[in-house]
């Protein structure tokens, strides 16, 4: 099949800023795609310049091949580990087209006399074959394939080494939106997003704060710091959002007691569950972003304790959790261990009806 | 006294409505009795005005020495002829503005022209009678399509409401009334303007002949020809004069009974609309799509963005039937499949939408599985929104983020709730189209036959085409226009 491409062309798609084109190594998809140690942000496919081209008929051949490959999956991934089914993969393929073609509509042209028309691409056609093979055969997450995730109204750059932000987490921005709506102190204050990953929450919140509102976002992972910084720049928020590397509150020592808001989606999956996760998560996403220790609540408790001294009286917090048990545990902890420190602790469900978030305020 | 505030405007309709306001027919009648129209040489300031042969100029001169000369006069130019009237004539006329049948100086009316049954020659023949009767017929058709009688009655009701002192107690309702009144008034004035203009041109031709003025005659003839063309265009526009016709819309297709067979047909129908909309230059986005298990779609919703999308697409509401040899039947038997089509306008005017409050909504993840959160990586982020008081639901799964899926689903939900409200108010005056749940499978509007012969036939109009492929590739305008004109033109007692 279509595997006669060279290392050179592949690297130009996957890691253009890291490698020069002449590195010769045998192709191994996982080593090609995963370079978690690198702290260089990669450019998502849709932002690359359309310097490649193919004829419409070659492109359609790729499309037919890709669709056949996708439909061959049927519901096998779904049945084995709750992975994507053929319908979802087809939809992802359409999005790949959207990102890879300069003018995505051209692939819909059916005129027979247009089949030699040249279509401009943001990646070499051979690499597009390889990328789709990785998606289906290796279960590499779609978002790493195209290098971005659409989250709320943002398009965030992501790559191996950074957690792909989840739809559930979008709601935290709505929760923050609700509390700042009629509270100027919160709207114009200093916020923190701990374990920012791609920077999703920091950017989402940075865009709804008032003109003097600021966000500090931290992460232990150098890749996350690099990617989050890239995303912050892309939304031109570098004056509003500072990204700092370090563990949880440690980079925030100088703003103790000054935070008006604190959000975090820390790793919360119990260690023993990690290996049983769907392939896209278990094989590709960073363990540092997922593994919450033996019962999963270690980081959450650490954040809870830290919030006592870091938040200003009246300051707001929102944490994402693994579900009902962690939510209840956390609220219970606040009511007993840190009694009197917080008020209005609440559990909020996500759209799937799972109790997902704990919110509240630092007591006066 | 002389508070004429008319300015030259490039917009034909606005000139015409102003012309109408002033009761120009009265002035026209005078024209023939003014034996020596006072001709003026163009002043430099007037020469800057573009010169039109097909209308009258009202000019208000102000702040110059020139103006004082005309303070109390109204100037009308017709080609190179300028006629001046003392202003008190039209002021008197304006104040006694009454509805009466406009006519030429010798009593010819628009209906009279139609009744004369003049032979209608081709445009190129430069025959004024042909032009005049073509224009008269267009006007007649336009009035019919606007449902003239109903329009006048509605205008009277609205005017009465506008005159009520408590009108602005309910500003939202007042705004609605004002807008509807303004829009209907505009339509009425435009048509009346056409009638006036037609008769004036005829008067001018008479005048030119009496005075042996070949220039004036040829200018008038040209003006008539232009009018003949523009009223012809207006005929089409008048087909789309419904309250929401100019809106964008959602088109929904649902497969009928019959499994894969019908689901395949439903996706062909959806494809037909996508292509139709693209050909018309509309924006097309898939909002919601439920694929069939083997092929095709169970149902789908697309958003069609652009002017008059709803006005055209509403002609497609109903059940579409397909007869063909099934590609899914190894026995190669003939199958009949059905797909239902619904069209929902997207109301542009925010104040006419139903106010939906957040607390009335239930939002659910569409295909939630497992623990969610960090456990799951999926690009599937569809939500289903339910409007609890009405039970109306909407889903979108084609956007790339949950936030956007939610926003799109919300837009669909809003339009569905609006449609429901319109249906509720339908007995008043709003036009509404049926939703998918209201459409009965017996309501077949069109049949597409691919075997044993090839044909597409509209069961409402009997319009038919022998090339199903072109229709399935989106060539639908013939069906749409014939349906729209049939449904508006059949009604003979509008006048
Ligand atoms: C579940 S991810 C959340 C990422 C992002 N906030 C989001 O919602 O998409 C958890 C993040 O916490 C970071 N993290 C893990 N341990 C950390 C620590 N000790 N200090 C700071 N960040 C840490 C991980 O690198 C990862 O980016």
PDB file of N, CA and C in Angstrom, chain A residues 53-136:
ATOM      1  N   UNK A  53       0.795  19.807  -2.862  1.00  0.00           N
ATOM      2  CA  UNK A  53      -0.361  19.720  -3.749  1.00  0.00           C
ATOM      3  C   UNK A  53      -0.560  18.296  -4.243  1.00  0.00           C
ATOM      4  N   UNK A  54      -1.739  18.048  -4.746  1.00  0.00           N
ATOM      5  CA  UNK A  54      -2.057  16.746  -5.330  1.00  0.00           C
ATOM      6  C   UNK A  54      -3.172  16.972  -6.339  1.00  0.00           C
ATOM      7  N   UNK A  55      -3.322  16.048  -7.275  1.00  0.00           N
ATOM      8  CA  UNK A  55      -4.449  16.199  -8.196  1.00  0.00           C
ATOM      9  C   UNK A  55      -5.715  15.761  -7.467  1.00  0.00           C
ATOM     10  N   UNK A  56      -6.817  16.295  -7.963  1.00  0.00           N
ATOM     11  CA  UNK A  56      -8.091  15.959  -7.346  1.00  0.00           C
ATOM     12  C   UNK A  56      -8.319  14.448  -7.353  1.00  0.00           C
ATOM     13  N   UNK A  57      -7.933  13.791  -8.438  1.00  0.00           N
ATOM     14  CA  UNK A  57      -8.223  12.350  -8.493  1.00  0.00           C
ATOM     15  C   UNK A  57      -7.354  11.582  -7.496  1.00  0.00           C
ATOM     16  N   UNK A  58      -6.103  12.003  -7.293  1.00  0.00           N
ATOM     17  CA  UNK A  58      -5.279  11.341  -6.275  1.00  0.00           C
ATOM     18  C   UNK A  58      -5.847  11.564  -4.875  1.00  0.00           C
ATOM     19  N   UNK A  59      -6.332  12.761  -4.675  1.00  0.00           N
ATOM     20  CA  UNK A  59      -6.902  13.098  -3.379  1.00  0.00           C
ATOM     21  C   UNK A  59      -8.135  12.239  -3.102  1.00  0.00           C
ATOM     22  N   UNK A  60      -8.919  12.050  -4.170  1.00  0.00           N
ATOM     23  CA  UNK A  60     -10.125  11.235  -4.001  1.00  0.00           C
ATOM     24  C   UNK A  60      -9.798   9.774  -3.742  1.00  0.00           C
ATOM     25  N   UNK A  61      -8.691   9.332  -4.337  1.00  0.00           N
ATOM     26  CA  UNK A  61      -8.255   7.969  -4.054  1.00  0.00           C
ATOM     27  C   UNK A  61      -7.949   7.825  -2.571  1.00  0.00           C
ATOM     28  N   UNK A  62      -7.261   8.824  -2.053  1.00  0.00           N
ATOM     29  CA  UNK A  62      -6.936   8.822  -0.616  1.00  0.00           C
ATOM     30  C   UNK A  62      -8.224   8.825   0.224  1.00  0.00           C
ATOM     31  N   UNK A  63      -9.156   9.640  -0.222  1.00  0.00           N
ATOM     32  CA  UNK A  63     -10.428   9.726   0.504  1.00  0.00           C
ATOM     33  C   UNK A  63     -11.146   8.365   0.523  1.00  0.00           C
ATOM     34  N   UNK A  64     -11.195   7.737  -0.659  1.00  0.00           N
ATOM     35  CA  UNK A  64     -11.885   6.444  -0.726  1.00  0.00           C
ATOM     36  C   UNK A  64     -11.202   5.420   0.169  1.00  0.00           C
ATOM     37  N   UNK A  65      -9.873   5.413   0.081  1.00  0.00           N
ATOM     38  CA  UNK A  65      -9.095   4.484   0.907  1.00  0.00           C
ATOM     39  C   UNK A  65      -9.365   4.737   2.394  1.00  0.00           C
ATOM     40  N   UNK A  66      -9.342   6.025   2.767  1.00  0.00           N
ATOM     41  CA  UNK A  66      -9.501   6.371   4.177  1.00  0.00           C
ATOM     42  C   UNK A  66     -10.893   5.999   4.679  1.00  0.00           C
ATOM     43  N   UNK A  67     -11.879   6.222   3.833  1.00  0.00           N
ATOM     44  CA  UNK A  67     -13.247   5.916   4.266  1.00  0.00           C
ATOM     45  C   UNK A  67     -13.452   4.414   4.414  1.00  0.00           C
ATOM     46  N   UNK A  68     -12.857   3.666   3.492  1.00  0.00           N
ATOM     47  CA  UNK A  68     -12.965   2.216   3.602  1.00  0.00           C
ATOM     48  C   UNK A  68     -12.303   1.739   4.886  1.00  0.00           C
ATOM     49  N   UNK A  69     -11.125   2.305   5.160  1.00  0.00           N
ATOM     50  CA  UNK A  69     -10.410   1.929   6.372  1.00  0.00           C
ATOM     51  C   UNK A  69     -11.250   2.257   7.610  1.00  0.00           C
ATOM     52  N   UNK A  70     -11.857   3.440   7.586  1.00  0.00           N
ATOM     53  CA  UNK A  70     -12.665   3.850   8.738  1.00  0.00           C
ATOM     54  C   UNK A  70     -13.869   2.936   8.918  1.00  0.00           C
ATOM     55  N   UNK A  71     -14.529   2.604   7.790  1.00  0.00           N
ATOM     56  CA  UNK A  71     -15.743   1.803   7.990  1.00  0.00           C
ATOM     57  C   UNK A  71     -15.400   0.364   8.361  1.00  0.00           C
ATOM     58  N   UNK A  72     -14.176  -0.085   8.033  1.00  0.00           N
ATOM     59  CA  UNK A  72     -13.797  -1.449   8.421  1.00  0.00           C
ATOM     60  C   UNK A  72     -13.745  -1.595   9.950  1.00  0.00           C
ATOM     61  N   UNK A  73     -13.655  -0.475  10.640  1.00  0.00           N
ATOM     62  CA  UNK A  73     -13.596  -0.519  12.107  1.00  0.00           C
ATOM     63  C   UNK A  73     -14.943  -0.943  12.707  1.00  0.00           C
ATOM     64  N   UNK A  74     -16.023  -0.536  12.029  1.00  0.00           N
ATOM     65  CA  UNK A  74     -17.352  -0.871  12.544  1.00  0.00           C
ATOM     66  C   UNK A  74     -17.489  -0.432  13.985  1.00  0.00           C
ATOM     67  N   UNK A  75     -17.891  -1.357  14.844  1.00  0.00           N
ATOM     68  CA  UNK A  75     -18.008  -0.994  16.256  1.00  0.00           C
ATOM     69  C   UNK A  75     -16.976  -1.751  17.087  1.00  0.00           C
ATOM     70  N   UNK A  76     -15.914  -2.227  16.429  1.00  0.00           N
ATOM     71  CA  UNK A  76     -14.967  -3.077  17.167  1.00  0.00           C
ATOM     72  C   UNK A  76     -14.248  -2.319  18.288  1.00  0.00           C
ATOM     73  N   UNK A  77     -13.850  -1.057  18.032  1.00  0.00           N
ATOM     74  CA  UNK A  77     -13.169  -0.285  19.098  1.00  0.00           C
ATOM     75  C   UNK A  77     -14.155   0.036  20.218  1.00  0.00           C
ATOM     76  N   UNK A  78     -15.363   0.342  19.777  1.00  0.00           N
ATOM     77  CA  UNK A  78     -16.406   0.685  20.747  1.00  0.00           C
ATOM     78  C   UNK A  78     -16.642  -0.495  21.685  1.00  0.00           C
ATOM     79  N   UNK A  79     -16.705  -1.683  21.085  1.00  0.00           N
ATOM     80  CA  UNK A  79     -16.976  -2.866  21.884  1.00  0.00           C
ATOM     81  C   UNK A  79     -15.796  -3.226  22.792  1.00  0.00           C
ATOM     82  N   UNK A  80     -14.568  -3.012  22.285  1.00  0.00           N
ATOM     83  CA  UNK A  80     -13.429  -3.470  23.092  1.00  0.00           C
ATOM     84  C   UNK A  80     -13.101  -2.501  24.229  1.00  0.00           C
ATOM     85  N   UNK A  81     -13.059  -1.184  23.968  1.00  0.00           N
ATOM     86  CA  UNK A  81     -12.672  -0.282  25.069  1.00  0.00           C
ATOM     87  C   UNK A  81     -13.389   1.076  25.009  1.00  0.00           C
ATOM     88  N   UNK A  82     -14.612   1.081  24.422  1.00  0.00           N
ATOM     89  CA  UNK A  82     -15.383   2.318  24.352  1.00  0.00           C
ATOM     90  C   UNK A  82     -14.706   3.358  23.447  1.00  0.00           C
ATOM     91  N   UNK A  83     -13.951   2.863  22.471  1.00  0.00           N
ATOM     92  CA  UNK A  83     -13.284   3.765  21.519  1.00  0.00           C
ATOM     93  C   UNK A  83     -14.238   4.228  20.437  1.00  0.00           C
ATOM     94  N   UNK A  84     -13.723   4.913  19.421  1.00  0.00           N
ATOM     95  CA  UNK A  84     -14.576   5.491  18.377  1.00  0.00           C
ATOM     96  C   UNK A  84     -15.167   4.425  17.451  1.00  0.00           C
ATOM     97  N   UNK A  85     -16.388   4.642  16.969  1.00  0.00           N
ATOM     98  CA  UNK A  85     -16.942   3.728  15.969  1.00  0.00           C
ATOM     99  C   UNK A  85     -16.756   4.325  14.571  1.00  0.00           C
ATOM    100  N   UNK A  86     -17.201   3.571  13.564  1.00  0.00           N
ATOM    101  CA  UNK A  86     -16.939   3.972  12.180  1.00  0.00           C
ATOM    102  C   UNK A  86     -17.535   5.345  11.858  1.00  0.00           C
ATOM    103  N   UNK A  87     -18.741   5.630  12.354  1.00  0.00           N
ATOM    104  CA  UNK A  87     -19.384   6.912  12.059  1.00  0.00           C
ATOM    105  C   UNK A  87     -18.542   8.075  12.566  1.00  0.00           C
ATOM    106  N   UNK A  88     -18.066   7.911  13.791  1.00  0.00           N
ATOM    107  CA  UNK A  88     -17.262   8.975  14.382  1.00  0.00           C
ATOM    108  C   UNK A  88     -15.952   9.143  13.615  1.00  0.00           C
ATOM    109  N   UNK A  89     -15.370   8.026  13.203  1.00  0.00           N
ATOM    110  CA  UNK A  89     -14.113   8.102  12.450  1.00  0.00           C
ATOM    111  C   UNK A  89     -14.330   8.799  11.097  1.00  0.00           C
ATOM    112  N   UNK A  90     -15.493   8.521  10.481  1.00  0.00           N
ATOM    113  CA  UNK A  90     -15.796   9.204   9.213  1.00  0.00           C
ATOM    114  C   UNK A  90     -15.862  10.708   9.435  1.00  0.00           C
ATOM    115  N   UNK A  91     -16.486  11.088  10.535  1.00  0.00           N
ATOM    116  CA  UNK A  91     -16.616  12.520  10.814  1.00  0.00           C
ATOM    117  C   UNK A  91     -15.228  13.128  11.063  1.00  0.00           C
ATOM    118  N   UNK A  92     -14.409  12.386  11.799  1.00  0.00           N
ATOM    119  CA  UNK A  92     -13.040  12.873  12.024  1.00  0.00           C
ATOM    120  C   UNK A  92     -12.308  13.036  10.708  1.00  0.00           C
ATOM    121  N   UNK A  93     -12.559  12.114   9.796  1.00  0.00           N
ATOM    122  CA  UNK A  93     -11.873  12.217   8.513  1.00  0.00           C
ATOM    123  C   UNK A  93     -12.279  13.502   7.787  1.00  0.00           C
ATOM    124  N   UNK A  94     -13.549  13.839   7.850  1.00  0.00           N
ATOM    125  CA  UNK A  94     -13.982  15.097   7.233  1.00  0.00           C
ATOM    126  C   UNK A  94     -13.273  16.293   7.861  1.00  0.00           C
ATOM    127  N   UNK A  95     -13.036  16.203   9.153  1.00  0.00           N
ATOM    128  CA  UNK A  95     -12.322  17.304   9.810  1.00  0.00           C
ATOM    129  C   UNK A  95     -10.841  17.329   9.411  1.00  0.00           C
ATOM    130  N   UNK A  96     -10.299  16.138   9.164  1.00  0.00           N
ATOM    131  CA  UNK A  96      -8.916  16.090   8.677  1.00  0.00           C
ATOM    132  C   UNK A  96      -8.837  16.825   7.334  1.00  0.00           C
ATOM    133  N   UNK A  97      -9.823  16.574   6.479  1.00  0.00           N
ATOM    134  CA  UNK A  97      -9.867  17.271   5.188  1.00  0.00           C
ATOM    135  C   UNK A  97      -9.956  18.781   5.403  1.00  0.00           C
ATOM    136  N   UNK A  98     -10.821  19.145   6.335  1.00  0.00           N
ATOM    137  CA  UNK A  98     -11.003  20.564   6.650  1.00  0.00           C
ATOM    138  C   UNK A  98      -9.658  21.216   7.026  1.00  0.00           C
ATOM    139  N   UNK A  99      -8.848  20.499   7.792  1.00  0.00           N
ATOM    140  CA  UNK A  99      -7.585  21.066   8.252  1.00  0.00           C
ATOM    141  C   UNK A  99      -6.463  20.945   7.225  1.00  0.00           C
ATOM    142  N   UNK A 100      -6.523  19.890   6.397  1.00  0.00           N
ATOM    143  CA  UNK A 100      -5.384  19.614   5.526  1.00  0.00           C
ATOM    144  C   UNK A 100      -5.463  20.335   4.183  1.00  0.00           C
ATOM    145  N   UNK A 101      -6.672  20.644   3.728  1.00  0.00           N
ATOM    146  CA  UNK A 101      -6.806  21.272   2.414  1.00  0.00           C
ATOM    147  C   UNK A 101      -6.923  22.790   2.558  1.00  0.00           C
ATOM    148  N   UNK A 102      -6.301  23.496   1.633  1.00  0.00           N
ATOM    149  CA  UNK A 102      -6.434  24.949   1.692  1.00  0.00           C
ATOM    150  C   UNK A 102      -7.890  25.332   1.418  1.00  0.00           C
ATOM    151  N   UNK A 103      -8.496  24.652   0.452  1.00  0.00           N
ATOM    152  CA  UNK A 103      -9.911  24.894   0.155  1.00  0.00           C
ATOM    153  C   UNK A 103     -10.671  23.576   0.269  1.00  0.00           C
ATOM    154  N   UNK A 104     -11.128  23.257   1.472  1.00  0.00           N
ATOM    155  CA  UNK A 104     -11.690  21.927   1.727  1.00  0.00           C
ATOM    156  C   UNK A 104     -12.846  21.561   0.802  1.00  0.00           C
ATOM    157  N   UNK A 105     -13.558  22.538   0.293  1.00  0.00           N
ATOM    158  CA  UNK A 105     -14.723  22.223  -0.541  1.00  0.00           C
ATOM    159  C   UNK A 105     -14.328  21.558  -1.856  1.00  0.00           C
ATOM    160  N   UNK A 106     -13.078  21.784  -2.305  1.00  0.00           N
ATOM    161  CA  UNK A 106     -12.707  21.270  -3.624  1.00  0.00           C
ATOM    162  C   UNK A 106     -12.851  19.758  -3.704  1.00  0.00           C
ATOM    163  N   UNK A 107     -12.699  19.072  -2.585  1.00  0.00           N
ATOM    164  CA  UNK A 107     -12.775  17.611  -2.642  1.00  0.00           C
ATOM    165  C   UNK A 107     -14.191  17.151  -2.987  1.00  0.00           C
ATOM    166  N   UNK A 108     -15.156  18.038  -2.850  1.00  0.00           N
ATOM    167  CA  UNK A 108     -16.528  17.686  -3.201  1.00  0.00           C
ATOM    168  C   UNK A 108     -16.844  17.851  -4.684  1.00  0.00           C
ATOM    169  N   UNK A 109     -15.896  18.381  -5.447  1.00  0.00           N
ATOM    170  CA  UNK A 109     -16.162  18.594  -6.879  1.00  0.00           C
ATOM    171  C   UNK A 109     -16.297  17.248  -7.584  1.00  0.00           C
ATOM    172  N   UNK A 110     -17.380  17.092  -8.334  1.00  0.00           N
ATOM    173  CA  UNK A 110     -17.614  15.785  -8.957  1.00  0.00           C
ATOM    174  C   UNK A 110     -17.401  15.801 -10.467  1.00  0.00           C
ATOM    175  N   UNK A 111     -17.203  16.989 -11.029  1.00  0.00           N
ATOM    176  CA  UNK A 111     -16.995  17.091 -12.478  1.00  0.00           C
ATOM    177  C   UNK A 111     -15.861  16.182 -12.933  1.00  0.00           C
ATOM    178  N   UNK A 112     -16.162  15.364 -13.887  1.00  0.00           N
ATOM    179  CA  UNK A 112     -15.138  14.436 -14.330  1.00  0.00           C
ATOM    180  C   UNK A 112     -13.962  15.146 -15.003  1.00  0.00           C
ATOM    181  N   UNK A 113     -14.254  16.243 -15.698  1.00  0.00           N
ATOM    182  CA  UNK A 113     -13.165  16.931 -16.390  1.00  0.00           C
ATOM    183  C   UNK A 113     -12.293  17.762 -15.445  1.00  0.00           C
ATOM    184  N   UNK A 114     -12.645  17.757 -14.161  1.00  0.00           N
ATOM    185  CA  UNK A 114     -11.814  18.492 -13.190  1.00  0.00           C
ATOM    186  C   UNK A 114     -10.866  17.547 -12.457  1.00  0.00           C
ATOM    187  N   UNK A 115     -10.792  16.295 -12.894  1.00  0.00           N
ATOM    188  CA  UNK A 115     -10.080  15.350 -12.041  1.00  0.00           C
ATOM    189  C   UNK A 115      -8.566  15.588 -11.990  1.00  0.00           C
ATOM    190  N   UNK A 116      -8.055  16.321 -12.971  1.00  0.00           N
ATOM    191  CA  UNK A 116      -6.631  16.628 -12.918  1.00  0.00           C
ATOM    192  C   UNK A 116      -6.330  17.972 -12.277  1.00  0.00           C
ATOM    193  N   UNK A 117      -7.361  18.580 -11.786  1.00  0.00           N
ATOM    194  CA  UNK A 117      -7.211  19.847 -11.090  1.00  0.00           C
ATOM    195  C   UNK A 117      -6.249  19.691  -9.909  1.00  0.00           C
ATOM    196  N   UNK A 118      -5.429  20.717  -9.687  1.00  0.00           N
ATOM    197  CA  UNK A 118      -4.455  20.629  -8.599  1.00  0.00           C
ATOM    198  C   UNK A 118      -5.030  21.245  -7.319  1.00  0.00           C
ATOM    199  N   UNK A 119      -4.966  20.458  -6.262  1.00  0.00           N
ATOM    200  CA  UNK A 119      -5.501  20.909  -4.980  1.00  0.00           C
ATOM    201  C   UNK A 119      -4.331  21.178  -4.040  1.00  0.00           C
ATOM    202  N   UNK A 120      -4.370  22.308  -3.362  1.00  0.00           N
ATOM    203  CA  UNK A 120      -3.251  22.640  -2.473  1.00  0.00           C
ATOM    204  C   UNK A 120      -3.492  22.115  -1.062  1.00  0.00           C
ATOM    205  N   UNK A 121      -2.422  21.560  -0.499  1.00  0.00           N
ATOM    206  CA  UNK A 121      -2.508  20.861   0.786  1.00  0.00           C
ATOM    207  C   UNK A 121      -1.527  21.434   1.794  1.00  0.00           C
ATOM    208  N   UNK A 122      -1.860  21.218   3.059  1.00  0.00           N
ATOM    209  CA  UNK A 122      -0.958  21.678   4.123  1.00  0.00           C
ATOM    210  C   UNK A 122      -0.001  20.572   4.563  1.00  0.00           C
ATOM    211  N   UNK A 123      -0.112  19.406   3.954  1.00  0.00           N
ATOM    212  CA  UNK A 123       0.814  18.306   4.230  1.00  0.00           C
ATOM    213  C   UNK A 123       0.925  17.483   2.959  1.00  0.00           C
ATOM    214  N   UNK A 124       2.025  16.768   2.850  1.00  0.00           N
ATOM    215  CA  UNK A 124       2.206  15.908   1.697  1.00  0.00           C
ATOM    216  C   UNK A 124       1.157  14.796   1.706  1.00  0.00           C
ATOM    217  N   UNK A 125       0.684  14.434   0.518  1.00  0.00           N
ATOM    218  CA  UNK A 125      -0.368  13.423   0.452  1.00  0.00           C
ATOM    219  C   UNK A 125       0.085  12.106   1.088  1.00  0.00           C
ATOM    220  N   UNK A 126       1.347  11.764   0.891  1.00  0.00           N
ATOM    221  CA  UNK A 126       1.843  10.519   1.486  1.00  0.00           C
ATOM    222  C   UNK A 126       1.777  10.566   3.008  1.00  0.00           C
ATOM    223  N   UNK A 127       2.060  11.735   3.547  1.00  0.00           N
ATOM    224  CA  UNK A 127       1.966  11.874   5.004  1.00  0.00           C
ATOM    225  C   UNK A 127       0.515  11.769   5.461  1.00  0.00           C
ATOM    226  N   UNK A 128      -0.388  12.249   4.624  1.00  0.00           N
ATOM    227  CA  UNK A 128      -1.802  12.147   4.992  1.00  0.00           C
ATOM    228  C   UNK A 128      -2.243  10.685   5.038  1.00  0.00           C
ATOM    229  N   UNK A 129      -1.705   9.884   4.111  1.00  0.00           N
ATOM    230  CA  UNK A 129      -1.973   8.440   4.187  1.00  0.00           C
ATOM    231  C   UNK A 129      -1.477   7.897   5.519  1.00  0.00           C
ATOM    232  N   UNK A 130      -0.242   8.261   5.858  1.00  0.00           N
ATOM    233  CA  UNK A 130       0.368   7.732   7.071  1.00  0.00           C
ATOM    234  C   UNK A 130      -0.405   8.182   8.319  1.00  0.00           C
ATOM    235  N   UNK A 131      -0.810   9.458   8.323  1.00  0.00           N
ATOM    236  CA  UNK A 131      -1.519   9.969   9.494  1.00  0.00           C
ATOM    237  C   UNK A 131      -2.822   9.197   9.724  1.00  0.00           C
ATOM    238  N   UNK A 132      -3.531   8.946   8.630  1.00  0.00           N
ATOM    239  CA  UNK A 132      -4.802   8.240   8.808  1.00  0.00           C
ATOM    240  C   UNK A 132      -4.599   6.795   9.235  1.00  0.00           C
ATOM    241  N   UNK A 133      -3.519   6.190   8.729  1.00  0.00           N
ATOM    242  CA  UNK A 133      -3.175   4.839   9.189  1.00  0.00           C
ATOM    243  C   UNK A 133      -2.901   4.834  10.687  1.00  0.00           C
ATOM    244  N   UNK A 134      -2.191   5.859  11.130  1.00  0.00           N
ATOM    245  CA  UNK A 134      -1.902   5.951  12.571  1.00  0.00           C
ATOM    246  C   UNK A 134      -3.195   6.081  13.370  1.00  0.00           C
ATOM    247  N   UNK A 135      -4.125   6.858  12.810  1.00  0.00           N
ATOM    248  CA  UNK A 135      -5.389   7.047  13.525  1.00  0.00           C
ATOM    249  C   UNK A 135      -6.109   5.714  13.706  1.00  0.00           C
ATOM    250  N   UNK A 136      -6.205   4.950  12.607  1.00  0.00           N
ATOM    251  CA  UNK A 136      -7.013   3.742  12.649  1.00  0.00           C
ATOM    252  C   UNK A 136      -6.230   2.565  13.237  1.00  0.00           C
TER     253      UNK A 136
END
